[in-house]
Amino acid sequence: MKKFLAMCITVGLALTMLAACGDQETDQAADGKGSDGGKKYAMVFKNTGNPYGEKMMEGFEEAIKEIGGEVILRSPDQPTAEGQIQIIEQLITQQVDAIAIAGNDEDALQPVLKKAMDAGIKVISVDSAVNSESRILHVNQADPERIGRSQIQAVSEMIGGEGQIAVLSATSQATNQNIWIEWMKKELEEPGYENIELVKVAYGDDLRDKSTSEAEALLLQFPDLKAIIAPTTVGIAAAGKVLTDKGLAGEIALTGLGLPSEMATYLTNGVSPAMFLWNPIDVGYAAGMTAHVLVEGEITGALGDTYNAGRLGEKEVVEDGEGTQVMLGDPFRFDADNIDEWKEVY
Ligand code: RAM
């Protein structure tokens, strides 16, 4: 009964958040007593209906309330650059002070984001980077190299260093997934993985139905498949359900990046021996605090700038290829032994 009640509360909360985060705009005057009254902070996620994005927005909203600004949460229906471009145009017209965007494409948003910056808007990317010309800095959830390499290390352990593996990703344009997959491929070139073959990278576009059909297609196309790595919370949850429904626990291992709340079942039923993630609420919160210090002129986003990111403590702007970034922690490993502590949190 307790479990049923908890589930009802979780489903109720999820539905409320879904309603709040549809392609309809959510504007909320903050009731905090911070110093930033009247300033408008927008977050644009990849697409609607993704619980990970909703958690990130929750953290962003927490930060903006803390500093006393006004928060605007927007996402297109589909994970495309076109949808985000339309939203950015509207945010420019609304004269927001800052935009934090999880980019659906590295380069396609450049003209509109430059236009926003020319209009005085502080633009940062978060979660999925846009190119360094299109933003002041990037708020990075974790080191992409560590994320990519750890997926391969984990999968190799799960399948005894031998067999066919496939990746089920988000969209083919998603910068975050693409860089993680590049690092997976580099790790596969290291000694010790000679008997592991990456047979395919499939794209479920962070849509539940497409991710499900792509996971099913992998099983049909590769009857000897030993593991699926899904570096997307939508993809891994869809694959978890497919493998569970087909009774493939223990036959095909699943790992990747998953939300504990969506993956608890598949970590305990043996479908996924382990998976990884960071705290998406903290990622959104960090983006909010970073946008705030940029708007207030406390930092410019230059290399070496340091600032106070509220409950996350002091942060430093560091190098990121051609641009700059703020780096959060290491990915956390979840398995059947620790999932219960986290499944209610995010
Ligand atoms: C999905 C999104 C998001 C990514 C996570 C891991 O929710 O693609 O951008 O960071 O997975």
Coordinates of C-alpha atoms and ligand atoms in Angstrom, one line a residue:
M1 CA 0.0 0.0 0.0
K2 CA 2.8 2.3 1.0
K3 CA 4.5 1.6 -2.4
F4 CA 1.2 2.2 -4.2
L5 CA 0.8 5.5 -2.5
A6 CA 4.4 6.5 -3.3
M7 CA 3.8 5.5 -6.9
C8 CA 0.6 7.6 -7.1
I9 CA 2.5 10.6 -5.7
T10 CA 5.4 10.1 -8.1
V11 CA 3.0 9.7 -11.1
G12 CA 1.0 12.8 -9.9
L13 CA 4.1 14.8 -9.6
A14 CA 5.3 13.7 -13.0
L15 CA 2.0 14.7 -14.6
T16 CA 2.0 18.1 -13.0
M17 CA 5.6 18.7 -14.2
L18 CA 4.7 17.5 -17.7
A19 CA 1.8 19.9 -17.8
A20 CA 4.1 22.7 -16.6
C21 CA 6.8 22.0 -19.1
G22 CA 4.9 21.4 -22.3
D23 CA 5.7 23.6 -25.3
Q24 CA 3.5 26.2 -23.5
E25 CA 5.6 28.7 -21.8
T26 CA 5.9 28.5 -18.0
D27 CA 6.6 31.9 -16.5
Q28 CA 6.9 32.2 -12.8
A29 CA 7.5 35.3 -10.8
A30 CA 9.8 34.1 -8.1
D31 CA 8.9 34.6 -4.6
G32 CA 12.4 34.5 -3.2
K33 CA 13.9 37.5 -1.6
G34 CA 17.0 37.7 -3.7
S35 CA 18.6 40.7 -5.3
D36 CA 17.7 40.0 -8.9
G37 CA 14.0 41.1 -9.0
G38 CA 12.7 41.8 -12.5
K39 CA 15.5 40.0 -14.4
K40 CA 14.2 37.2 -16.6
Y41 CA 16.0 33.9 -16.8
A42 CA 15.1 31.3 -19.5
M43 CA 16.0 27.7 -19.8
V44 CA 15.4 25.9 -23.1
F45 CA 15.6 22.1 -23.0
K46 CA 15.9 19.6 -25.9
N47 CA 12.2 18.6 -26.0
T48 CA 9.1 18.2 -23.9
G49 CA 8.1 15.0 -22.1
N50 CA 11.6 14.1 -20.9
P51 CA 11.7 13.6 -17.1
Y52 CA 15.5 14.4 -17.1
G53 CA 14.8 17.8 -18.6
E54 CA 12.1 18.4 -16.1
K55 CA 14.5 17.7 -13.2
M56 CA 17.1 20.0 -14.8
M57 CA 14.4 22.7 -15.1
E58 CA 13.5 22.1 -11.4
G59 CA 17.0 22.9 -10.4
F60 CA 17.2 26.0 -12.6
E61 CA 14.0 27.3 -11.1
E62 CA 15.3 26.6 -7.6
A63 CA 18.4 28.8 -8.4
I64 CA 16.4 31.6 -10.0
K65 CA 14.0 31.7 -7.0
E66 CA 16.9 31.8 -4.7
I67 CA 18.3 34.9 -6.4
G68 CA 14.9 36.5 -6.8
G69 CA 14.6 36.5 -10.6
E70 CA 11.8 35.5 -12.9
V71 CA 12.0 32.1 -14.5
I72 CA 10.9 31.0 -18.0
L73 CA 11.0 27.3 -19.0
R74 CA 10.6 26.4 -22.6
S75 CA 11.1 23.3 -24.8
P76 CA 10.0 22.4 -28.3
D77 CA 7.8 19.3 -28.9
Q78 CA 10.5 17.6 -30.9
P79 CA 14.2 17.6 -30.2
T80 CA 15.2 19.7 -33.2
A81 CA 17.2 22.9 -33.7
E82 CA 14.3 24.4 -35.7
G83 CA 12.0 24.2 -32.6
Q84 CA 14.6 25.8 -30.4
I85 CA 15.3 28.6 -32.9
Q86 CA 11.7 29.6 -32.8
I87 CA 11.7 29.7 -29.0
I88 CA 14.9 31.8 -28.9
E89 CA 13.4 34.3 -31.3
Q90 CA 10.5 34.7 -28.9
L91 CA 12.8 35.0 -25.9
I92 CA 14.7 37.8 -27.7
T93 CA 11.4 39.6 -28.4
Q94 CA 10.6 39.1 -24.7
Q95 CA 13.9 40.8 -23.8
V96 CA 15.0 38.1 -21.3
D97 CA 18.3 38.7 -19.5
A98 CA 19.7 35.2 -19.9
I99 CA 19.2 32.0 -21.8
A100 CA 20.5 28.6 -20.7
I101 CA 20.1 26.1 -23.6
A102 CA 20.6 22.3 -23.9
G103 CA 21.4 22.4 -27.7
N104 CA 19.8 20.1 -30.2
D105 CA 22.6 20.9 -32.6
E106 CA 26.1 22.2 -32.2
D107 CA 26.1 24.7 -35.0
A108 CA 22.6 25.3 -36.3
L109 CA 21.7 27.6 -33.4
Q110 CA 24.6 29.9 -33.9
P111 CA 22.8 32.7 -35.9
V112 CA 19.9 33.0 -33.5
L113 CA 22.1 32.7 -30.4
K114 CA 24.5 35.3 -31.7
K115 CA 21.5 37.6 -32.3
A116 CA 20.5 37.0 -28.7
M117 CA 24.0 37.9 -27.4
D118 CA 24.1 41.0 -29.7
A119 CA 20.8 42.0 -28.0
G120 CA 22.6 41.8 -24.6
I121 CA 21.3 38.5 -23.5
K122 CA 23.7 36.3 -21.6
V123 CA 23.7 32.9 -23.4
I124 CA 25.1 29.8 -21.9
S125 CA 24.7 26.1 -22.9
V126 CA 24.1 23.4 -20.4
D127 CA 23.9 19.6 -20.7
S128 CA 24.3 19.6 -24.5
A129 CA 26.8 22.2 -25.7
V130 CA 26.5 24.6 -28.6
N131 CA 29.7 25.7 -30.3
S132 CA 31.9 28.2 -28.6
E133 CA 30.8 31.1 -30.9
S134 CA 27.2 30.6 -29.9
R135 CA 27.5 31.0 -26.1
I136 CA 29.6 32.6 -23.4
L137 CA 30.3 29.3 -21.6
H138 CA 29.1 25.7 -21.2
V139 CA 27.9 24.2 -17.9
N140 CA 29.1 20.6 -18.2
Q141 CA 27.6 17.9 -16.1
A142 CA 30.7 15.7 -16.0
D143 CA 33.9 15.1 -18.0
P144 CA 32.9 13.6 -21.4
E145 CA 36.0 11.4 -21.5
R146 CA 35.1 9.9 -18.1
I147 CA 31.5 9.4 -19.1
G148 CA 32.4 7.7 -22.4
R149 CA 35.2 5.5 -21.2
S150 CA 33.3 4.3 -18.1
Q151 CA 30.4 3.0 -20.3
I152 CA 32.8 0.7 -22.2
Q153 CA 34.7 -0.4 -19.0
A154 CA 31.4 -1.3 -17.4
V155 CA 30.0 -3.1 -20.4
S156 CA 33.2 -5.1 -20.9
E157 CA 32.9 -6.3 -17.3
M158 CA 29.3 -7.2 -17.8
I159 CA 29.9 -9.4 -20.9
G160 CA 33.3 -10.8 -19.9
G161 CA 35.2 -8.8 -22.5
E162 CA 33.6 -10.5 -25.5
G163 CA 30.8 -10.1 -27.9
Q164 CA 28.7 -7.7 -30.0
I165 CA 27.5 -4.4 -28.4
A166 CA 25.3 -1.7 -29.8
V167 CA 24.7 1.9 -28.7
L168 CA 21.1 3.3 -28.5
S169 CA 21.6 7.1 -28.6
A170 CA 19.3 10.2 -28.6
T171 CA 19.3 12.2 -31.9
S172 CA 22.2 12.0 -34.4
Q173 CA 22.8 15.8 -33.8
A174 CA 23.0 15.8 -30.0
T175 CA 26.4 17.2 -29.1
N176 CA 26.4 15.6 -25.6
Q177 CA 25.7 12.0 -26.8
N178 CA 28.0 12.4 -29.8
I179 CA 31.0 13.4 -27.7
W180 CA 30.3 10.6 -25.2
I181 CA 30.1 8.1 -28.1
E182 CA 33.4 9.4 -29.5
W183 CA 35.1 8.6 -26.2
M184 CA 33.4 5.2 -26.1
K185 CA 35.0 4.5 -29.5
K186 CA 38.4 5.7 -28.3
E187 CA 38.2 3.5 -25.2
L188 CA 37.4 0.5 -27.5
E189 CA 40.7 1.1 -29.2
E190 CA 42.6 0.4 -26.0
P191 CA 44.1 -3.0 -25.4
G192 CA 41.8 -5.5 -23.8
Y193 CA 38.7 -4.8 -26.0
E194 CA 39.8 -6.8 -29.1
N195 CA 36.9 -9.2 -28.7
I196 CA 34.2 -6.6 -28.3
E197 CA 32.6 -5.4 -31.5
L198 CA 30.5 -2.2 -31.7
V199 CA 28.0 -3.3 -34.4
K200 CA 25.7 -0.2 -34.5
V201 CA 24.8 3.2 -33.2
A202 CA 21.1 3.6 -33.4
Y203 CA 19.1 6.8 -32.7
G204 CA 15.9 6.8 -30.7
D205 CA 15.7 10.7 -30.8
D206 CA 14.9 10.8 -27.0
L207 CA 11.4 9.8 -27.9
R208 CA 10.0 6.9 -26.0
D209 CA 8.3 5.1 -29.0
K210 CA 11.2 5.6 -31.4
S211 CA 13.7 4.4 -28.7
T212 CA 11.5 1.3 -28.1
S213 CA 11.3 0.4 -31.8
E214 CA 15.0 1.1 -32.3
A215 CA 15.8 -1.2 -29.3
E216 CA 13.6 -3.9 -30.8
A217 CA 15.2 -3.5 -34.2
L218 CA 18.7 -4.0 -32.7
L219 CA 17.6 -7.4 -31.2
L220 CA 16.2 -8.5 -34.5
Q221 CA 19.2 -7.3 -36.6
F222 CA 21.8 -8.7 -34.2
P223 CA 20.7 -12.0 -32.7
D224 CA 24.1 -12.4 -31.0
L225 CA 24.0 -9.1 -29.4
K226 CA 25.5 -9.2 -25.8
A227 CA 24.9 -5.6 -24.6
I228 CA 23.2 -2.3 -25.2
I229 CA 24.7 1.0 -24.0
A230 CA 22.1 3.8 -24.0
P231 CA 23.8 7.1 -23.1
T232 CA 20.4 8.8 -22.8
T233 CA 17.8 8.5 -20.0
V234 CA 15.0 8.1 -22.5
G235 CA 16.8 5.4 -24.5
I236 CA 18.0 3.3 -21.5
A237 CA 14.5 3.3 -20.0
A238 CA 12.9 2.2 -23.3
A239 CA 15.6 -0.5 -23.7
G240 CA 15.0 -1.6 -20.1
K241 CA 11.3 -2.2 -20.8
V242 CA 12.0 -4.0 -24.1
L243 CA 14.6 -6.4 -22.5
T244 CA 12.3 -7.0 -19.5
D245 CA 9.2 -7.7 -21.7
K246 CA 11.2 -10.1 -23.8
G247 CA 12.6 -11.9 -20.8
L248 CA 16.2 -11.1 -21.7
A249 CA 17.6 -10.3 -18.2
G250 CA 20.9 -12.0 -17.9
E251 CA 21.1 -12.6 -21.7
I252 CA 21.7 -9.0 -23.0
A253 CA 23.2 -6.6 -20.5
L254 CA 22.0 -3.0 -20.5
T255 CA 24.0 0.0 -19.2
G256 CA 24.3 3.7 -20.0
L257 CA 23.0 6.9 -18.4
G258 CA 19.7 6.5 -16.7
L259 CA 17.4 8.3 -14.2
P260 CA 17.2 6.3 -11.0
S261 CA 13.4 6.9 -10.8
E262 CA 12.9 5.4 -14.2
M263 CA 15.5 2.6 -14.0
A264 CA 15.0 1.2 -10.5
T265 CA 12.9 -1.7 -11.8
Y266 CA 15.5 -2.7 -14.4
L267 CA 18.4 -2.4 -12.0
T268 CA 16.6 -4.8 -9.6
N269 CA 15.3 -7.3 -12.1
G270 CA 18.7 -8.0 -13.5
V271 CA 18.3 -6.3 -16.9
S272 CA 20.8 -3.6 -16.1
P273 CA 23.6 -4.7 -13.8
A274 CA 24.7 -1.0 -13.4
M275 CA 24.3 2.4 -15.0
F276 CA 25.6 6.0 -14.5
L277 CA 24.3 9.5 -14.1
W278 CA 24.9 12.8 -12.3
N279 CA 22.3 14.9 -10.5
P280 CA 20.2 16.7 -13.1
I281 CA 18.7 19.0 -10.5
D282 CA 22.2 20.2 -9.6
V283 CA 23.0 20.7 -13.3
G284 CA 20.0 23.0 -13.7
Y285 CA 20.8 24.8 -10.5
A286 CA 24.4 25.4 -11.6
A287 CA 23.1 26.8 -14.9
G288 CA 20.8 29.2 -13.0
M289 CA 23.6 30.4 -10.6
T290 CA 26.0 30.8 -13.5
A291 CA 23.5 32.8 -15.6
H292 CA 22.9 35.0 -12.6
V293 CA 26.6 36.0 -12.0
L294 CA 26.9 36.7 -15.8
V295 CA 23.8 38.9 -15.8
E296 CA 25.0 40.8 -12.7
G297 CA 28.4 41.3 -14.3
E298 CA 30.2 39.4 -11.5
I299 CA 32.0 37.4 -14.1
T300 CA 32.4 37.6 -17.9
G301 CA 32.9 33.9 -18.4
A302 CA 36.7 34.3 -19.0
L303 CA 39.1 31.5 -18.2
G304 CA 39.9 31.5 -14.5
D305 CA 36.8 33.4 -13.4
T306 CA 35.5 32.1 -10.1
Y307 CA 32.1 32.7 -8.5
N308 CA 29.8 31.4 -5.8
A309 CA 27.3 28.9 -7.2
G310 CA 25.0 28.9 -4.1
R311 CA 24.7 25.5 -2.5
L312 CA 27.2 24.0 -4.9
G313 CA 30.0 26.2 -3.6
E314 CA 32.7 28.0 -5.5
K315 CA 33.0 27.2 -9.3
E316 CA 35.7 28.1 -11.7
V317 CA 35.6 28.8 -15.4
V318 CA 38.0 26.3 -17.1
E319 CA 39.1 25.4 -20.6
D320 CA 36.8 23.6 -23.0
G321 CA 38.4 23.1 -26.5
E322 CA 37.9 26.4 -28.2
G323 CA 35.7 27.9 -25.5
T324 CA 35.2 27.9 -21.7
Q325 CA 33.1 25.8 -19.4
V326 CA 32.2 25.1 -15.8
M327 CA 32.5 21.4 -14.9
L328 CA 30.4 19.7 -12.3
G329 CA 31.2 16.3 -10.6
D330 CA 31.9 12.8 -11.8
P331 CA 29.1 10.5 -13.0
F332 CA 27.8 8.3 -10.2
R333 CA 27.4 4.5 -10.6
F334 CA 24.0 3.0 -9.7
D335 CA 23.3 -0.6 -9.2
A336 CA 20.8 -2.9 -7.3
D337 CA 22.6 -2.1 -4.0
N338 CA 22.3 1.7 -4.0
I339 CA 19.3 2.4 -6.3
D340 CA 16.7 2.5 -3.4
E341 CA 18.5 5.6 -1.9
W342 CA 18.1 7.5 -5.2
K343 CA 14.9 6.4 -7.0
E344 CA 12.8 9.0 -5.1
V345 CA 15.2 11.8 -5.6
Y346 CA 15.5 12.1 -9.4
Ligands
RAM1 C1 18.6 12.5 -22.0 C2 19.0 13.7 -22.7 C3 20.0 14.5 -21.9 C4 21.1 13.7 -21.4 C5 20.6 12.5 -20.6 C6 21.7 11.6 -20.1 O1 17.7 12.8 -21.0 O2 19.5 13.3 -23.9 O3 20.5 15.5 -22.8 O4 22.1 14.4 -20.7 O5 19.7 11.8 -21.4

